[in-house]
Each structure stands twice: as C-alpha cells, then as structure tokens.
C-alpha cells in the first residue's frame, strides 16, 4: 500500500501538469485534489465497513488488491 501511495501521488500530479493547458492548470489541480479527497473518503469508509462487519482480513485484502492493481495499471498505461 505504501509503494502504491508513493507512486500514485508522485505520478498523478506530474501527469496532470503535462495534460493541462497552462491557463487552467490551477483549476485542474484543484479538481484533482477534490476528486482524490472524495475518493479517499469513500474508500476509507468502505474499508471501515468491511473491517467492522466482515473481518479485518477482508478489508486488508480489498485495500491491497486495489493498491496492487493501481500500480500495475500505471505501468501498463504509460505512454
């Protein structure tokens, strides 16, 4: 999970800077951070529900699977 977070955090801002035109880059970064924050809230709530109502193991497997898949996707989707 730590490796995934480090890779995604570093790469997403760099990639966004490359994709966004200079005149809307500030708005783009704001939208990116807003989207990240909302997704973090939802994913944390889901992991908490899995942890509370099913088991900590299921919550960890869920989080680990999505972390691993994000790292794999980053490497395969590079230009």
PDB file of N, CA and C in Angstrom:
ATOM      1  N   UNK A   1       0.832  -1.197   0.000  1.00  0.00           N
ATOM      2  CA  UNK A   1       0.000   0.000   0.000  1.00  0.00           C
ATOM      3  C   UNK A   1       0.869   1.250   0.000  1.00  0.00           C
ATOM      4  N   UNK A   2       1.980   1.194   0.731  1.00  0.00           N
ATOM      5  CA  UNK A   2       2.874   2.350   0.779  1.00  0.00           C
ATOM      6  C   UNK A   2       3.519   2.625  -0.560  1.00  0.00           C
ATOM      7  N   UNK A   3       3.921   1.571  -1.253  1.00  0.00           N
ATOM      8  CA  UNK A   3       4.537   1.727  -2.568  1.00  0.00           C
ATOM      9  C   UNK A   3       3.514   2.314  -3.554  1.00  0.00           C
ATOM     10  N   UNK A   4       2.304   1.808  -3.491  1.00  0.00           N
ATOM     11  CA  UNK A   4       1.249   2.318  -4.370  1.00  0.00           C
ATOM     12  C   UNK A   4       0.980   3.791  -4.108  1.00  0.00           C
ATOM     13  N   UNK A   5       0.872   4.171  -2.842  1.00  0.00           N
ATOM     14  CA  UNK A   5       0.589   5.565  -2.498  1.00  0.00           C
ATOM     15  C   UNK A   5       1.705   6.486  -2.963  1.00  0.00           C
ATOM     16  N   UNK A   6       2.934   6.073  -2.774  1.00  0.00           N
ATOM     17  CA  UNK A   6       4.074   6.890  -3.203  1.00  0.00           C
ATOM     18  C   UNK A   6       4.126   7.073  -4.704  1.00  0.00           C
ATOM     19  N   UNK A   7       3.896   6.005  -5.417  1.00  0.00           N
ATOM     20  CA  UNK A   7       3.947   6.064  -6.881  1.00  0.00           C
ATOM     21  C   UNK A   7       2.794   6.903  -7.423  1.00  0.00           C
ATOM     22  N   UNK A   8       1.595   6.625  -6.964  1.00  0.00           N
ATOM     23  CA  UNK A   8       0.415   7.331  -7.470  1.00  0.00           C
ATOM     24  C   UNK A   8       0.484   8.820  -7.140  1.00  0.00           C
ATOM     25  N   UNK A   9       0.858   9.148  -5.916  1.00  0.00           N
ATOM     26  CA  UNK A   9       0.919  10.558  -5.510  1.00  0.00           C
ATOM     27  C   UNK A   9       1.906  11.343  -6.355  1.00  0.00           C
ATOM     28  N   UNK A  10       3.058  10.768  -6.608  1.00  0.00           N
ATOM     29  CA  UNK A  10       4.079  11.475  -7.383  1.00  0.00           C
ATOM     30  C   UNK A  10       3.694  11.572  -8.858  1.00  0.00           C
ATOM     31  N   UNK A  11       3.206  10.497  -9.399  1.00  0.00           N
ATOM     32  CA  UNK A  11       2.949  10.451 -10.841  1.00  0.00           C
ATOM     33  C   UNK A  11       1.706  11.242 -11.240  1.00  0.00           C
ATOM     34  N   UNK A  12       0.650  11.200 -10.417  1.00  0.00           N
ATOM     35  CA  UNK A  12      -0.596  11.836 -10.848  1.00  0.00           C
ATOM     36  C   UNK A  12      -0.455  13.346 -11.010  1.00  0.00           C
ATOM     37  N   UNK A  13       0.274  13.987 -10.131  1.00  0.00           N
ATOM     38  CA  UNK A  13       0.450  15.445 -10.245  1.00  0.00           C
ATOM     39  C   UNK A  13       1.326  15.798 -11.444  1.00  0.00           C
ATOM     40  N   UNK A  14       2.344  15.002 -11.661  1.00  0.00           N
ATOM     41  CA  UNK A  14       3.217  15.226 -12.817  1.00  0.00           C
ATOM     42  C   UNK A  14       2.454  15.027 -14.124  1.00  0.00           C
ATOM     43  N   UNK A  15       1.666  13.983 -14.172  1.00  0.00           N
ATOM     44  CA  UNK A  15       0.890  13.680 -15.374  1.00  0.00           C
ATOM     45  C   UNK A  15      -0.170  14.756 -15.621  1.00  0.00           C
ATOM     46  N   UNK A  16      -0.815  15.214 -14.543  1.00  0.00           N
ATOM     47  CA  UNK A  16      -1.818  16.270 -14.680  1.00  0.00           C
ATOM     48  C   UNK A  16      -1.181  17.548 -15.211  1.00  0.00           C
ATOM     49  N   UNK A  17       0.017  17.875 -14.742  1.00  0.00           N
ATOM     50  CA  UNK A  17       0.711  19.074 -15.211  1.00  0.00           C
ATOM     51  C   UNK A  17       1.015  18.982 -16.700  1.00  0.00           C
ATOM     52  N   UNK A  18       1.319  17.787 -17.175  1.00  0.00           N
ATOM     53  CA  UNK A  18       1.596  17.601 -18.607  1.00  0.00           C
ATOM     54  C   UNK A  18       0.327  17.716 -19.447  1.00  0.00           C
ATOM     55  N   UNK A  19      -0.778  17.215 -18.917  1.00  0.00           N
ATOM     56  CA  UNK A  19      -2.023  17.190 -19.689  1.00  0.00           C
ATOM     57  C   UNK A  19      -2.757  18.528 -19.724  1.00  0.00           C
ATOM     58  N   UNK A  20      -2.673  19.288 -18.641  1.00  0.00           N
ATOM     59  CA  UNK A  20      -3.473  20.504 -18.532  1.00  0.00           C
ATOM     60  C   UNK A  20      -2.807  21.696 -19.214  1.00  0.00           C
ATOM     61  N   UNK A  21      -3.571  22.463 -19.988  1.00  0.00           N
ATOM     62  CA  UNK A  21      -3.028  23.712 -20.526  1.00  0.00           C
ATOM     63  C   UNK A  21      -2.687  24.663 -19.371  1.00  0.00           C
ATOM     64  N   UNK A  22      -1.701  25.497 -19.577  1.00  0.00           N
ATOM     65  CA  UNK A  22      -1.209  26.364 -18.511  1.00  0.00           C
ATOM     66  C   UNK A  22      -2.291  27.274 -17.941  1.00  0.00           C
ATOM     67  N   UNK A  23      -3.209  27.745 -18.765  1.00  0.00           N
ATOM     68  CA  UNK A  23      -4.215  28.696 -18.291  1.00  0.00           C
ATOM     69  C   UNK A  23      -5.267  28.069 -17.379  1.00  0.00           C
ATOM     70  N   UNK A  24      -5.412  26.756 -17.363  1.00  0.00           N
ATOM     71  CA  UNK A  24      -6.385  26.103 -16.476  1.00  0.00           C
ATOM     72  C   UNK A  24      -5.713  25.120 -15.509  1.00  0.00           C
ATOM     73  N   UNK A  25      -4.416  25.190 -15.406  1.00  0.00           N
ATOM     74  CA  UNK A  25      -3.678  24.235 -14.567  1.00  0.00           C
ATOM     75  C   UNK A  25      -4.089  24.340 -13.092  1.00  0.00           C
ATOM     76  N   UNK A  26      -4.290  25.538 -12.590  1.00  0.00           N
ATOM     77  CA  UNK A  26      -4.693  25.710 -11.189  1.00  0.00           C
ATOM     78  C   UNK A  26      -6.046  25.071 -10.901  1.00  0.00           C
ATOM     79  N   UNK A  27      -7.008  25.309 -11.782  1.00  0.00           N
ATOM     80  CA  UNK A  27      -8.331  24.702 -11.629  1.00  0.00           C
ATOM     81  C   UNK A  27      -8.226  23.189 -11.745  1.00  0.00           C
ATOM     82  N   UNK A  28      -7.398  22.734 -12.657  1.00  0.00           N
ATOM     83  CA  UNK A  28      -7.209  21.294 -12.845  1.00  0.00           C
ATOM     84  C   UNK A  28      -6.637  20.623 -11.613  1.00  0.00           C
ATOM     85  N   UNK A  29      -5.633  21.265 -11.001  1.00  0.00           N
ATOM     86  CA  UNK A  29      -5.064  20.703  -9.775  1.00  0.00           C
ATOM     87  C   UNK A  29      -6.082  20.709  -8.633  1.00  0.00           C
ATOM     88  N   UNK A  30      -6.883  21.752  -8.567  1.00  0.00           N
ATOM     89  CA  UNK A  30      -7.933  21.806  -7.547  1.00  0.00           C
ATOM     90  C   UNK A  30      -8.955  20.707  -7.728  1.00  0.00           C
ATOM     91  N   UNK A  31      -9.352  20.473  -8.974  1.00  0.00           N
ATOM     92  CA  UNK A  31     -10.302  19.400  -9.264  1.00  0.00           C
ATOM     93  C   UNK A  31      -9.690  18.047  -8.943  1.00  0.00           C
ATOM     94  N   UNK A  32      -8.418  17.865  -9.291  1.00  0.00           N
ATOM     95  CA  UNK A  32      -7.724  16.610  -8.999  1.00  0.00           C
ATOM     96  C   UNK A  32      -7.699  16.345  -7.499  1.00  0.00           C
ATOM     97  N   UNK A  33      -7.350  17.350  -6.704  1.00  0.00           N
ATOM     98  CA  UNK A  33      -7.279  17.169  -5.259  1.00  0.00           C
ATOM     99  C   UNK A  33      -8.669  16.948  -4.653  1.00  0.00           C
ATOM    100  N   UNK A  34      -9.689  17.624  -5.198  1.00  0.00           N
ATOM    101  CA  UNK A  34     -11.059  17.409  -4.713  1.00  0.00           C
ATOM    102  C   UNK A  34     -11.518  15.983  -4.997  1.00  0.00           C
ATOM    103  N   UNK A  35     -11.229  15.525  -6.198  1.00  0.00           N
ATOM    104  CA  UNK A  35     -11.592  14.164  -6.575  1.00  0.00           C
ATOM    105  C   UNK A  35     -10.845  13.154  -5.721  1.00  0.00           C
ATOM    106  N   UNK A  36      -9.554  13.382  -5.491  1.00  0.00           N
ATOM    107  CA  UNK A  36      -8.762  12.498  -4.626  1.00  0.00           C
ATOM    108  C   UNK A  36      -9.332  12.451  -3.213  1.00  0.00           C
ATOM    109  N   UNK A  37      -9.687  13.607  -2.682  1.00  0.00           N
ATOM    110  CA  UNK A  37     -10.233  13.665  -1.330  1.00  0.00           C
ATOM    111  C   UNK A  37     -11.540  12.906  -1.192  1.00  0.00           C
ATOM    112  N   UNK A  38     -12.429  13.085  -2.161  1.00  0.00           N
ATOM    113  CA  UNK A  38     -13.710  12.374  -2.138  1.00  0.00           C
ATOM    114  C   UNK A  38     -13.492  10.865  -2.273  1.00  0.00           C
ATOM    115  N   UNK A  39     -12.622  10.470  -3.176  1.00  0.00           N
ATOM    116  CA  UNK A  39     -12.330   9.043  -3.359  1.00  0.00           C
ATOM    117  C   UNK A  39     -11.687   8.448  -2.109  1.00  0.00           C
ATOM    118  N   UNK A  40     -10.807   9.205  -1.459  1.00  0.00           N
ATOM    119  CA  UNK A  40     -10.197   8.729  -0.207  1.00  0.00           C
ATOM    120  C   UNK A  40     -11.260   8.527   0.872  1.00  0.00           C
ATOM    121  N   UNK A  41     -12.181   9.470   0.978  1.00  0.00           N
ATOM    122  CA  UNK A  41     -13.253   9.356   1.962  1.00  0.00           C
ATOM    123  C   UNK A  41     -14.099   8.110   1.705  1.00  0.00           C
ATOM    124  N   UNK A  42     -14.513   7.921   0.454  1.00  0.00           N
ATOM    125  CA  UNK A  42     -15.359   6.777   0.118  1.00  0.00           C
ATOM    126  C   UNK A  42     -14.635   5.452   0.315  1.00  0.00           C
ATOM    127  N   UNK A  43     -13.379   5.384  -0.121  1.00  0.00           N
ATOM    128  CA  UNK A  43     -12.641   4.127   0.021  1.00  0.00           C
ATOM    129  C   UNK A  43     -12.355   3.823   1.486  1.00  0.00           C
ATOM    130  N   UNK A  44     -12.051   4.834   2.280  1.00  0.00           N
ATOM    131  CA  UNK A  44     -11.809   4.612   3.706  1.00  0.00           C
ATOM    132  C   UNK A  44     -13.087   4.150   4.412  1.00  0.00           C
ATOM    133  N   UNK A  45     -14.205   4.723   4.033  1.00  0.00           N
ATOM    134  CA  UNK A  45     -15.481   4.299   4.616  1.00  0.00           C
ATOM    135  C   UNK A  45     -15.783   2.849   4.254  1.00  0.00           C
ATOM    136  N   UNK A  46     -15.517   2.477   3.016  1.00  0.00           N
ATOM    137  CA  UNK A  46     -15.773   1.099   2.592  1.00  0.00           C
ATOM    138  C   UNK A  46     -14.868   0.118   3.328  1.00  0.00           C
ATOM    139  N   UNK A  47     -13.593   0.447   3.440  1.00  0.00           N
ATOM    140  CA  UNK A  47     -12.667  -0.425   4.175  1.00  0.00           C
ATOM    141  C   UNK A  47     -13.091  -0.512   5.641  1.00  0.00           C
ATOM    142  N   UNK A  48     -13.522   0.585   6.219  1.00  0.00           N
ATOM    143  CA  UNK A  48     -14.004   0.561   7.606  1.00  0.00           C
ATOM    144  C   UNK A  48     -15.227  -0.323   7.780  1.00  0.00           C
ATOM    145  N   UNK A  49     -16.137  -0.258   6.819  1.00  0.00           N
ATOM    146  CA  UNK A  49     -17.318  -1.126   6.882  1.00  0.00           C
ATOM    147  C   UNK A  49     -16.937  -2.594   6.739  1.00  0.00           C
ATOM    148  N   UNK A  50     -16.038  -2.894   5.798  1.00  0.00           N
ATOM    149  CA  UNK A  50     -15.573  -4.276   5.646  1.00  0.00           C
ATOM    150  C   UNK A  50     -14.919  -4.757   6.937  1.00  0.00           C
ATOM    151  N   UNK A  51     -14.078  -3.904   7.527  1.00  0.00           N
ATOM    152  CA  UNK A  51     -13.365  -4.234   8.765  1.00  0.00           C
ATOM    153  C   UNK A  51     -14.369  -4.518   9.894  1.00  0.00           C
ATOM    154  N   UNK A  52     -15.375  -3.661  10.016  1.00  0.00           N
ATOM    155  CA  UNK A  52     -16.328  -3.773  11.126  1.00  0.00           C
ATOM    156  C   UNK A  52     -17.319  -4.912  10.968  1.00  0.00           C
ATOM    157  N   UNK A  53     -17.826  -5.086   9.754  1.00  0.00           N
ATOM    158  CA  UNK A  53     -18.923  -6.028   9.573  1.00  0.00           C
ATOM    159  C   UNK A  53     -18.515  -7.386   9.006  1.00  0.00           C
ATOM    160  N   UNK A  54     -17.332  -7.482   8.412  1.00  0.00           N
ATOM    161  CA  UNK A  54     -16.908  -8.783   7.878  1.00  0.00           C
ATOM    162  C   UNK A  54     -15.672  -9.244   8.634  1.00  0.00           C
ATOM    163  N   UNK A  55     -14.512  -8.664   8.325  1.00  0.00           N
ATOM    164  CA  UNK A  55     -13.294  -9.005   9.076  1.00  0.00           C
ATOM    165  C   UNK A  55     -12.161  -8.089   8.644  1.00  0.00           C
ATOM    166  N   UNK A  56     -11.178  -7.894   9.526  1.00  0.00           N
ATOM    167  CA  UNK A  56     -10.012  -7.092   9.152  1.00  0.00           C
ATOM    168  C   UNK A  56      -9.239  -7.696   7.968  1.00  0.00           C
ATOM    169  N   UNK A  57      -9.225  -9.013   7.869  1.00  0.00           N
ATOM    170  CA  UNK A  57      -8.521  -9.665   6.760  1.00  0.00           C
ATOM    171  C   UNK A  57      -9.137  -9.307   5.414  1.00  0.00           C
ATOM    172  N   UNK A  58     -10.454  -9.308   5.342  1.00  0.00           N
ATOM    173  CA  UNK A  58     -11.146  -8.956   4.099  1.00  0.00           C
ATOM    174  C   UNK A  58     -10.869  -7.495   3.742  1.00  0.00           C
ATOM    175  N   UNK A  59     -10.877  -6.624   4.742  1.00  0.00           N
ATOM    176  CA  UNK A  59     -10.587  -5.211   4.497  1.00  0.00           C
ATOM    177  C   UNK A  59      -9.169  -5.041   3.962  1.00  0.00           C
ATOM    178  N   UNK A  60      -8.216  -5.746   4.546  1.00  0.00           N
ATOM    179  CA  UNK A  60      -6.833  -5.646   4.080  1.00  0.00           C
ATOM    180  C   UNK A  60      -6.688  -6.200   2.669  1.00  0.00           C
ATOM    181  N   UNK A  61      -7.292  -7.335   2.389  1.00  0.00           N
ATOM    182  CA  UNK A  61      -7.201  -7.927   1.047  1.00  0.00           C
ATOM    183  C   UNK A  61      -7.805  -6.989   0.009  1.00  0.00           C
ATOM    184  N   UNK A  62      -8.932  -6.381   0.328  1.00  0.00           N
ATOM    185  CA  UNK A  62      -9.570  -5.418  -0.573  1.00  0.00           C
ATOM    186  C   UNK A  62      -8.634  -4.246  -0.863  1.00  0.00           C
ATOM    187  N   UNK A  63      -8.076  -3.649   0.202  1.00  0.00           N
ATOM    188  CA  UNK A  63      -7.186  -2.500   0.034  1.00  0.00           C
ATOM    189  C   UNK A  63      -5.916  -2.891  -0.713  1.00  0.00           C
ATOM    190  N   UNK A  64      -5.344  -4.033  -0.387  1.00  0.00           N
ATOM    191  CA  UNK A  64      -4.117  -4.485  -1.047  1.00  0.00           C
ATOM    192  C   UNK A  64      -4.359  -4.778  -2.524  1.00  0.00           C
ATOM    193  N   UNK A  65      -5.495  -5.379  -2.850  1.00  0.00           N
ATOM    194  CA  UNK A  65      -5.803  -5.699  -4.251  1.00  0.00           C
ATOM    195  C   UNK A  65      -5.929  -4.422  -5.086  1.00  0.00           C
ATOM    196  N   UNK A  66      -6.610  -3.416  -4.554  1.00  0.00           N
ATOM    197  CA  UNK A  66      -6.752  -2.172  -5.306  1.00  0.00           C
ATOM    198  C   UNK A  66      -5.429  -1.416  -5.405  1.00  0.00           C
ATOM    199  N   UNK A  67      -4.615  -1.478  -4.374  1.00  0.00           N
ATOM    200  CA  UNK A  67      -3.296  -0.834  -4.424  1.00  0.00           C
ATOM    201  C   UNK A  67      -2.428  -1.490  -5.480  1.00  0.00           C
ATOM    202  N   UNK A  68      -2.395  -2.797  -5.480  1.00  0.00           N
ATOM    203  CA  UNK A  68      -1.596  -3.523  -6.465  1.00  0.00           C
ATOM    204  C   UNK A  68      -2.110  -3.271  -7.876  1.00  0.00           C
ATOM    205  N   UNK A  69      -3.418  -3.273  -8.056  1.00  0.00           N
ATOM    206  CA  UNK A  69      -3.965  -3.047  -9.397  1.00  0.00           C
ATOM    207  C   UNK A  69      -3.657  -1.631  -9.889  1.00  0.00           C
ATOM    208  N   UNK A  70      -3.628  -0.650  -9.001  1.00  0.00           N
ATOM    209  CA  UNK A  70      -3.308   0.713  -9.429  1.00  0.00           C
ATOM    210  C   UNK A  70      -1.858   0.822  -9.890  1.00  0.00           C
ATOM    211  N   UNK A  71      -0.947   0.160  -9.192  1.00  0.00           N
ATOM    212  CA  UNK A  71       0.452   0.174  -9.602  1.00  0.00           C
ATOM    213  C   UNK A  71       0.617  -0.516 -10.952  1.00  0.00           C
ATOM    214  N   UNK A  72      -0.035  -1.645 -11.119  1.00  0.00           N
ATOM    215  CA  UNK A  72       0.042  -2.377 -12.398  1.00  0.00           C
ATOM    216  C   UNK A  72      -0.517  -1.530 -13.537  1.00  0.00           C
ATOM    217  N   UNK A  73      -1.654  -0.898 -13.313  1.00  0.00           N
ATOM    218  CA  UNK A  73      -2.249  -0.054 -14.357  1.00  0.00           C
ATOM    219  C   UNK A  73      -1.350   1.112 -14.729  1.00  0.00           C
ATOM    220  N   UNK A  74      -0.700   1.727 -13.746  1.00  0.00           N
ATOM    221  CA  UNK A  74       0.207   2.839 -14.034  1.00  0.00           C
ATOM    222  C   UNK A  74       1.321   2.390 -14.969  1.00  0.00           C
ATOM    223  N   UNK A  75       1.879   1.227 -14.707  1.00  0.00           N
ATOM    224  CA  UNK A  75       2.980   0.753 -15.537  1.00  0.00           C
ATOM    225  C   UNK A  75       2.530   0.359 -16.938  1.00  0.00           C
ATOM    226  N   UNK A  76       1.326  -0.210 -17.072  1.00  0.00           N
ATOM    227  CA  UNK A  76       0.845  -0.627 -18.387  1.00  0.00           C
ATOM    228  C   UNK A  76       0.264   0.517 -19.202  1.00  0.00           C
ATOM    229  N   UNK A  77      -0.186   1.581 -18.563  1.00  0.00           N
ATOM    230  CA  UNK A  77      -0.812   2.688 -19.272  1.00  0.00           C
ATOM    231  C   UNK A  77       0.142   3.834 -19.584  1.00  0.00           C
ATOM    232  N   UNK A  78       1.410   3.653 -19.278  1.00  0.00           N
ATOM    233  CA  UNK A  78       2.395   4.701 -19.573  1.00  0.00           C
ATOM    234  C   UNK A  78       2.497   4.888 -21.084  1.00  0.00           C
ATOM    235  N   UNK A  79       2.761   6.135 -21.467  1.00  0.00           N
ATOM    236  CA  UNK A  79       2.932   6.425 -22.897  1.00  0.00           C
ATOM    237  C   UNK A  79       4.377   6.322 -23.264  1.00  0.00           C
TER     238      UNK A  79
END
